[in-house]
Short mmCIF file of C-alpha atoms in Angstrom, two decimals:
data_model
loop_
_atom_site.label_atom_id
_atom_site.label_comp_id
_atom_site.label_asym_id
_atom_site.label_seq_id
_atom_site.Cartn_x
_atom_site.Cartn_y
_atom_site.Cartn_z
CA MET A 3 81.69 189.05 -20.15
CA LYS A 4 82.83 192.30 -19.45
CA GLN A 5 86.19 191.14 -18.46
CA ILE A 6 87.21 190.13 -22.84
CA LEU A 7 85.17 192.85 -23.82
CA GLU A 8 88.02 194.95 -21.53
CA LEU A 9 90.93 193.43 -23.01
CA ILE A 10 89.50 193.82 -26.58
CA GLU A 11 89.95 197.21 -26.01
CA TYR A 12 92.91 197.09 -24.19
CA ARG A 13 94.42 195.31 -27.41
CA LYS A 14 92.72 197.60 -30.03
CA GLN A 15 94.51 200.66 -28.40
CA GLU A 16 98.31 198.37 -29.01
CA PHE A 17 96.71 197.48 -32.06
CA SER A 18 95.92 201.28 -33.32
CA GLN A 19 99.54 201.84 -32.88
CA LEU A 20 101.43 199.94 -35.18
CA PRO A 21 103.05 200.74 -37.84
CA PHE A 22 101.26 200.43 -40.45
CA PHE A 23 98.97 202.85 -39.01
CA GLU A 24 101.88 205.62 -38.64
CA TYR A 25 102.02 204.93 -42.47
CA LEU A 26 98.61 205.53 -43.03
CA ARG A 27 99.45 209.27 -40.95
CA ASP A 28 102.82 209.96 -42.26
CA LYS A 29 101.58 213.66 -44.63
CA ASN A 30 104.45 213.04 -46.55
CA ILE A 31 103.26 210.15 -48.92
CA ASP A 32 100.79 210.46 -51.37
CA PRO A 33 97.52 208.90 -50.23
CA ARG A 34 97.96 206.88 -53.45
CA GLN A 35 100.72 205.26 -52.90
CA LYS A 36 98.95 204.64 -49.26
CA LEU A 37 96.10 202.73 -50.68
CA ALA A 38 98.82 200.80 -52.59
CA PHE A 39 98.16 197.57 -50.33
CA ALA A 40 93.97 197.15 -51.90
CA PRO A 41 94.53 194.28 -53.53
CA VAL A 42 96.20 191.97 -50.49
CA ILE A 43 93.03 192.67 -48.87
CA SER A 44 90.84 190.70 -51.23
CA PRO A 45 91.25 187.55 -49.23
CA LEU A 46 89.78 188.64 -46.31
CA ALA A 47 86.94 191.17 -47.69
CA MET A 48 85.79 188.63 -49.53
CA GLY A 49 85.65 185.90 -47.15
CA PHE A 50 84.54 187.57 -44.57
CA GLY A 51 81.02 187.87 -46.67
CA GLU A 52 80.45 184.60 -46.52
CA LEU A 53 81.52 183.58 -43.07
CA CYS A 54 78.73 186.37 -42.64
CA LYS A 55 76.45 183.41 -44.37
CA GLU A 56 77.79 180.56 -43.68
CA VAL A 57 79.47 180.57 -40.06
CA PHE A 58 78.63 183.44 -37.97
CA ARG A 59 74.52 183.25 -39.10
CA LYS A 60 72.11 180.36 -37.22
CA GLU A 61 68.17 180.82 -38.55
CA PRO A 62 65.98 180.30 -36.99
CA THR A 63 67.26 180.68 -33.58
CA ASN A 64 66.43 181.72 -29.87
CA ASP A 65 69.33 182.59 -28.21
CA ARG A 66 69.12 186.40 -27.49
CA VAL A 67 73.16 187.17 -28.35
CA GLN A 68 72.84 184.36 -31.56
CA GLU A 69 70.15 186.92 -33.11
CA LEU A 70 72.09 189.79 -32.48
CA ILE A 71 75.35 188.24 -34.74
CA ASN A 72 72.89 187.20 -36.74
CA LYS A 73 71.83 191.06 -37.37
CA HIS A 74 75.60 191.92 -37.51
CA THR A 75 75.71 189.01 -40.57
CA TYR A 76 73.18 191.09 -42.51
CA GLU A 77 74.92 193.92 -41.78
CA GLU A 78 78.26 193.30 -42.83
CA HIS A 79 77.60 190.63 -45.69
CA TYR A 80 77.66 193.22 -49.08
CA HIS A 81 80.87 195.85 -47.86
CA TRP A 82 82.74 193.82 -49.70
CA LEU A 83 81.36 195.02 -53.65
CA TRP A 84 82.65 198.17 -52.41
CA LEU A 85 86.31 197.28 -52.54
CA LEU A 86 85.45 196.39 -55.71
CA GLU A 87 84.59 199.68 -56.45
CA ASP A 88 87.35 201.24 -55.18
CA MET A 89 90.32 199.05 -56.93
CA GLU A 90 88.82 200.18 -60.10
CA LYS A 91 89.05 203.95 -59.10
CA LEU A 92 92.42 203.70 -57.42
CA GLY A 93 93.85 202.18 -60.95
CA LEU A 94 93.86 199.46 -59.38
CA ASP A 95 91.53 197.07 -61.17
CA GLN A 96 94.23 195.73 -64.09
CA THR A 97 93.56 192.90 -66.69
CA MET A 98 95.58 189.93 -65.97
CA ARG A 99 94.44 186.19 -67.08
CA PHE A 100 92.84 183.86 -64.61
CA SER A 101 95.61 181.85 -63.76
CA GLU A 102 97.68 184.92 -62.54
CA ALA A 103 94.68 186.36 -60.71
CA LEU A 104 94.64 182.71 -58.25
CA LYS A 105 98.57 182.55 -58.21
CA PHE A 106 98.54 186.53 -56.52
CA ILE A 107 95.34 185.48 -54.35
CA TRP A 108 97.16 182.68 -53.03
CA SER A 109 100.07 184.27 -53.15
CA PRO A 110 103.09 184.99 -49.71
CA ASN A 111 101.25 188.66 -50.85
CA THR A 112 97.65 187.10 -49.17
CA LYS A 113 98.97 184.96 -46.82
CA SER A 114 98.31 186.47 -43.58
CA ASN A 115 94.77 187.80 -44.67
CA ARG A 116 94.18 184.02 -45.62
CA PHE A 117 94.92 183.12 -42.48
CA VAL A 118 92.77 185.26 -39.99
CA CYS A 119 89.42 183.65 -42.79
CA SER A 120 90.49 180.35 -41.30
CA LEU A 121 91.04 181.51 -37.40
CA PHE A 122 87.63 182.83 -37.71
CA GLU A 123 86.44 179.58 -39.30
CA ARG A 124 88.27 177.89 -36.89
CA TYR A 125 86.87 179.47 -33.68
CA ALA A 126 83.06 180.34 -34.74
CA PHE A 127 82.20 177.40 -37.07
CA GLN A 128 79.48 175.51 -34.26
CA ALA A 129 80.78 177.20 -31.66
CA ASP A 130 78.77 178.32 -28.40
CA PRO A 131 76.91 182.18 -29.87
CA LEU A 132 79.11 184.18 -27.02
CA LEU A 133 82.52 182.82 -28.73
CA LYS A 134 80.85 183.59 -31.80
CA LEU A 135 80.49 187.11 -30.39
CA VAL A 136 84.10 187.08 -29.12
CA VAL A 137 85.36 186.92 -32.70
CA ILE A 138 83.28 188.77 -34.03
CA GLN A 139 83.63 191.78 -31.70
CA VAL A 140 87.46 191.19 -32.70
CA ALA A 141 87.18 191.87 -35.88
CA GLU A 142 84.52 195.01 -35.05
CA VAL A 143 87.26 197.11 -33.46
CA THR A 144 90.29 195.63 -35.60
CA GLY A 145 88.08 197.16 -38.27
CA ASN A 146 87.08 200.33 -37.16
CA VAL A 147 90.71 201.74 -36.17
CA PHE A 148 91.54 200.08 -40.35
CA PHE A 149 88.30 202.72 -41.10
CA TYR A 150 89.49 205.01 -39.57
CA GLU A 151 92.91 205.43 -40.49
CA THR A 152 91.51 204.38 -43.76
CA LYS A 153 88.44 207.59 -44.38
CA LYS A 154 91.48 210.07 -43.84
CA VAL A 155 93.28 208.47 -46.43
CA ALA A 156 90.34 208.62 -48.59
CA GLN A 157 89.41 211.79 -47.92
CA GLN A 158 92.56 213.15 -49.15
CA LEU A 159 92.81 211.06 -52.48
CA HIS A 160 89.15 212.36 -53.18
CA GLU A 161 90.27 216.21 -52.83
CA ILE A 162 92.73 215.50 -55.95
CA THR A 163 90.43 212.98 -57.66
CA LYS A 164 86.88 213.75 -57.11
CA GLU A 165 86.32 210.19 -56.63
CA GLU A 166 84.13 208.35 -53.61
CA TYR A 167 85.44 205.46 -52.27
CA ARG A 168 83.23 203.76 -50.41
CA TYR A 169 85.13 200.97 -48.75
CA PHE A 170 88.40 202.90 -47.43
CA GLY A 171 86.47 206.18 -47.33
CA MET A 172 83.73 207.24 -44.48
CA CYS A 173 81.32 205.69 -45.99
CA HIS A 174 81.91 202.48 -44.75
CA MET A 175 83.48 203.91 -41.04
CA ASP A 176 80.16 205.45 -40.63
CA LYS A 177 78.36 201.58 -41.54
CA GLU A 178 81.47 200.33 -39.15
CA ILE A 179 80.39 202.93 -36.76
CA ASN A 180 77.18 202.88 -36.35
CA HIS A 181 75.99 199.27 -36.50
CA ASN A 182 74.25 197.84 -33.87
CA LEU A 183 76.19 196.25 -31.77
CA ASN A 184 77.57 199.51 -31.35
CA ARG A 185 74.55 200.73 -29.41
CA SER A 186 74.51 201.51 -26.07
CA GLU A 187 72.27 199.11 -24.64
CA VAL A 188 73.59 196.55 -26.81
CA VAL A 189 76.88 197.67 -24.94
CA SER A 190 75.38 197.18 -22.02
CA TYR A 191 73.68 193.81 -22.34
CA LEU A 192 76.97 192.30 -23.42
CA ASN A 193 78.78 193.53 -20.53
CA GLU A 194 75.98 191.82 -17.99
CA ILE A 195 76.16 188.42 -19.09
CA GLN A 196 77.88 186.18 -16.78
CA ILE A 197 80.89 183.61 -17.97
CA ASN A 198 81.84 180.77 -16.29
CA GLU A 199 85.93 180.13 -16.33
CA GLU A 200 86.43 177.79 -19.06
CA THR A 201 83.94 180.54 -21.10
CA ARG A 202 86.69 182.68 -20.33
CA MET A 203 89.68 180.89 -20.75
CA GLN A 204 88.46 180.23 -24.53
CA ALA A 205 87.60 183.68 -24.75
CA THR A 206 90.86 185.11 -23.81
CA GLU A 207 92.85 182.49 -26.47
CA ILE A 208 90.51 183.75 -29.20
CA VAL A 209 91.06 187.15 -28.82
CA GLU A 210 95.04 186.47 -28.43
CA GLN A 211 94.86 184.90 -30.88
CA LEU A 212 93.20 187.15 -33.36
CA PHE A 213 94.86 190.43 -32.40
CA ASP A 214 98.04 189.10 -33.12
CA ALA A 215 96.78 187.12 -36.74
CA PHE A 216 95.82 191.63 -37.50
CA THR A 217 99.33 192.56 -36.49
CA ASP A 218 100.45 189.60 -39.14
CA VAL A 219 97.34 191.17 -41.44
CA VAL A 220 98.33 195.12 -41.57
CA ASP A 221 101.94 193.85 -41.30
CA GLU A 222 101.62 192.03 -44.45
CA TYR A 223 99.49 195.29 -46.19
CA LEU A 224 102.73 197.64 -44.67
CA VAL A 225 104.97 195.25 -46.64
CA TYR A 226 103.32 195.42 -49.89
CA ALA A 227 102.44 199.03 -50.03
CA THR A 228 106.28 200.02 -49.37
CA LYS A 229 107.65 197.41 -52.03
CA GLU A 230 104.69 198.38 -54.35
CA HIS A 231 106.48 202.29 -53.60
CA GLN A 232 109.76 201.00 -54.63
CA LYS A 233 108.78 199.52 -58.08
CA GLN A 234 107.12 202.78 -58.79
CA LEU A 235 110.36 204.74 -58.22
CA VAL A 236 112.49 202.37 -60.29
CA LEU A 237 109.42 202.93 -62.65
CA GLN A 238 109.69 206.54 -62.48
#
């Protein structure tokens, strides 16, 4: 398993250098504008909570890896509530017809976010716990990169509005870095797991496919945030 975890770390470093994260780091851009992509994340944020309950979790179990997964699903499943709070504070909780909301959620704006949820299910549903764990680890490290950058933006915005942004801010990041899967003894245990060649090949495919999908996800955020910025310029 160590080889797979090393591949995940390598892809994480590549992921952290994508243009979207450079956008979040740009001090010349208003923090409100940086988080203008927030509505686009809704299918992924809401869908991941459901995946935790219906796909990743399996109870009861006597499998050590599945036990780790189960604990992780309970740590993750409520985070979507914070997104709803933050969208209201960001002024993005606009009143619209139900049909308009549905059109947005299933529009090209959110296509990549919807697709990554389908990949999670494809690779994790009734899968060997080790392969489920690989899926979760990719979600974890991409999330860590994402929230490490958004927490800085949320802090900048807090200095302006005095509001706390729990989903994009330090609250969420603090929960992420303190997940059970990040404990040193758990990491050591995972590194020592021996896997056969077939499982290694399957795990490698999962890592590569999911990182490619998450690249599309954050590219989607950048496109939407830029488009919203252009709209604001027209209105001014």
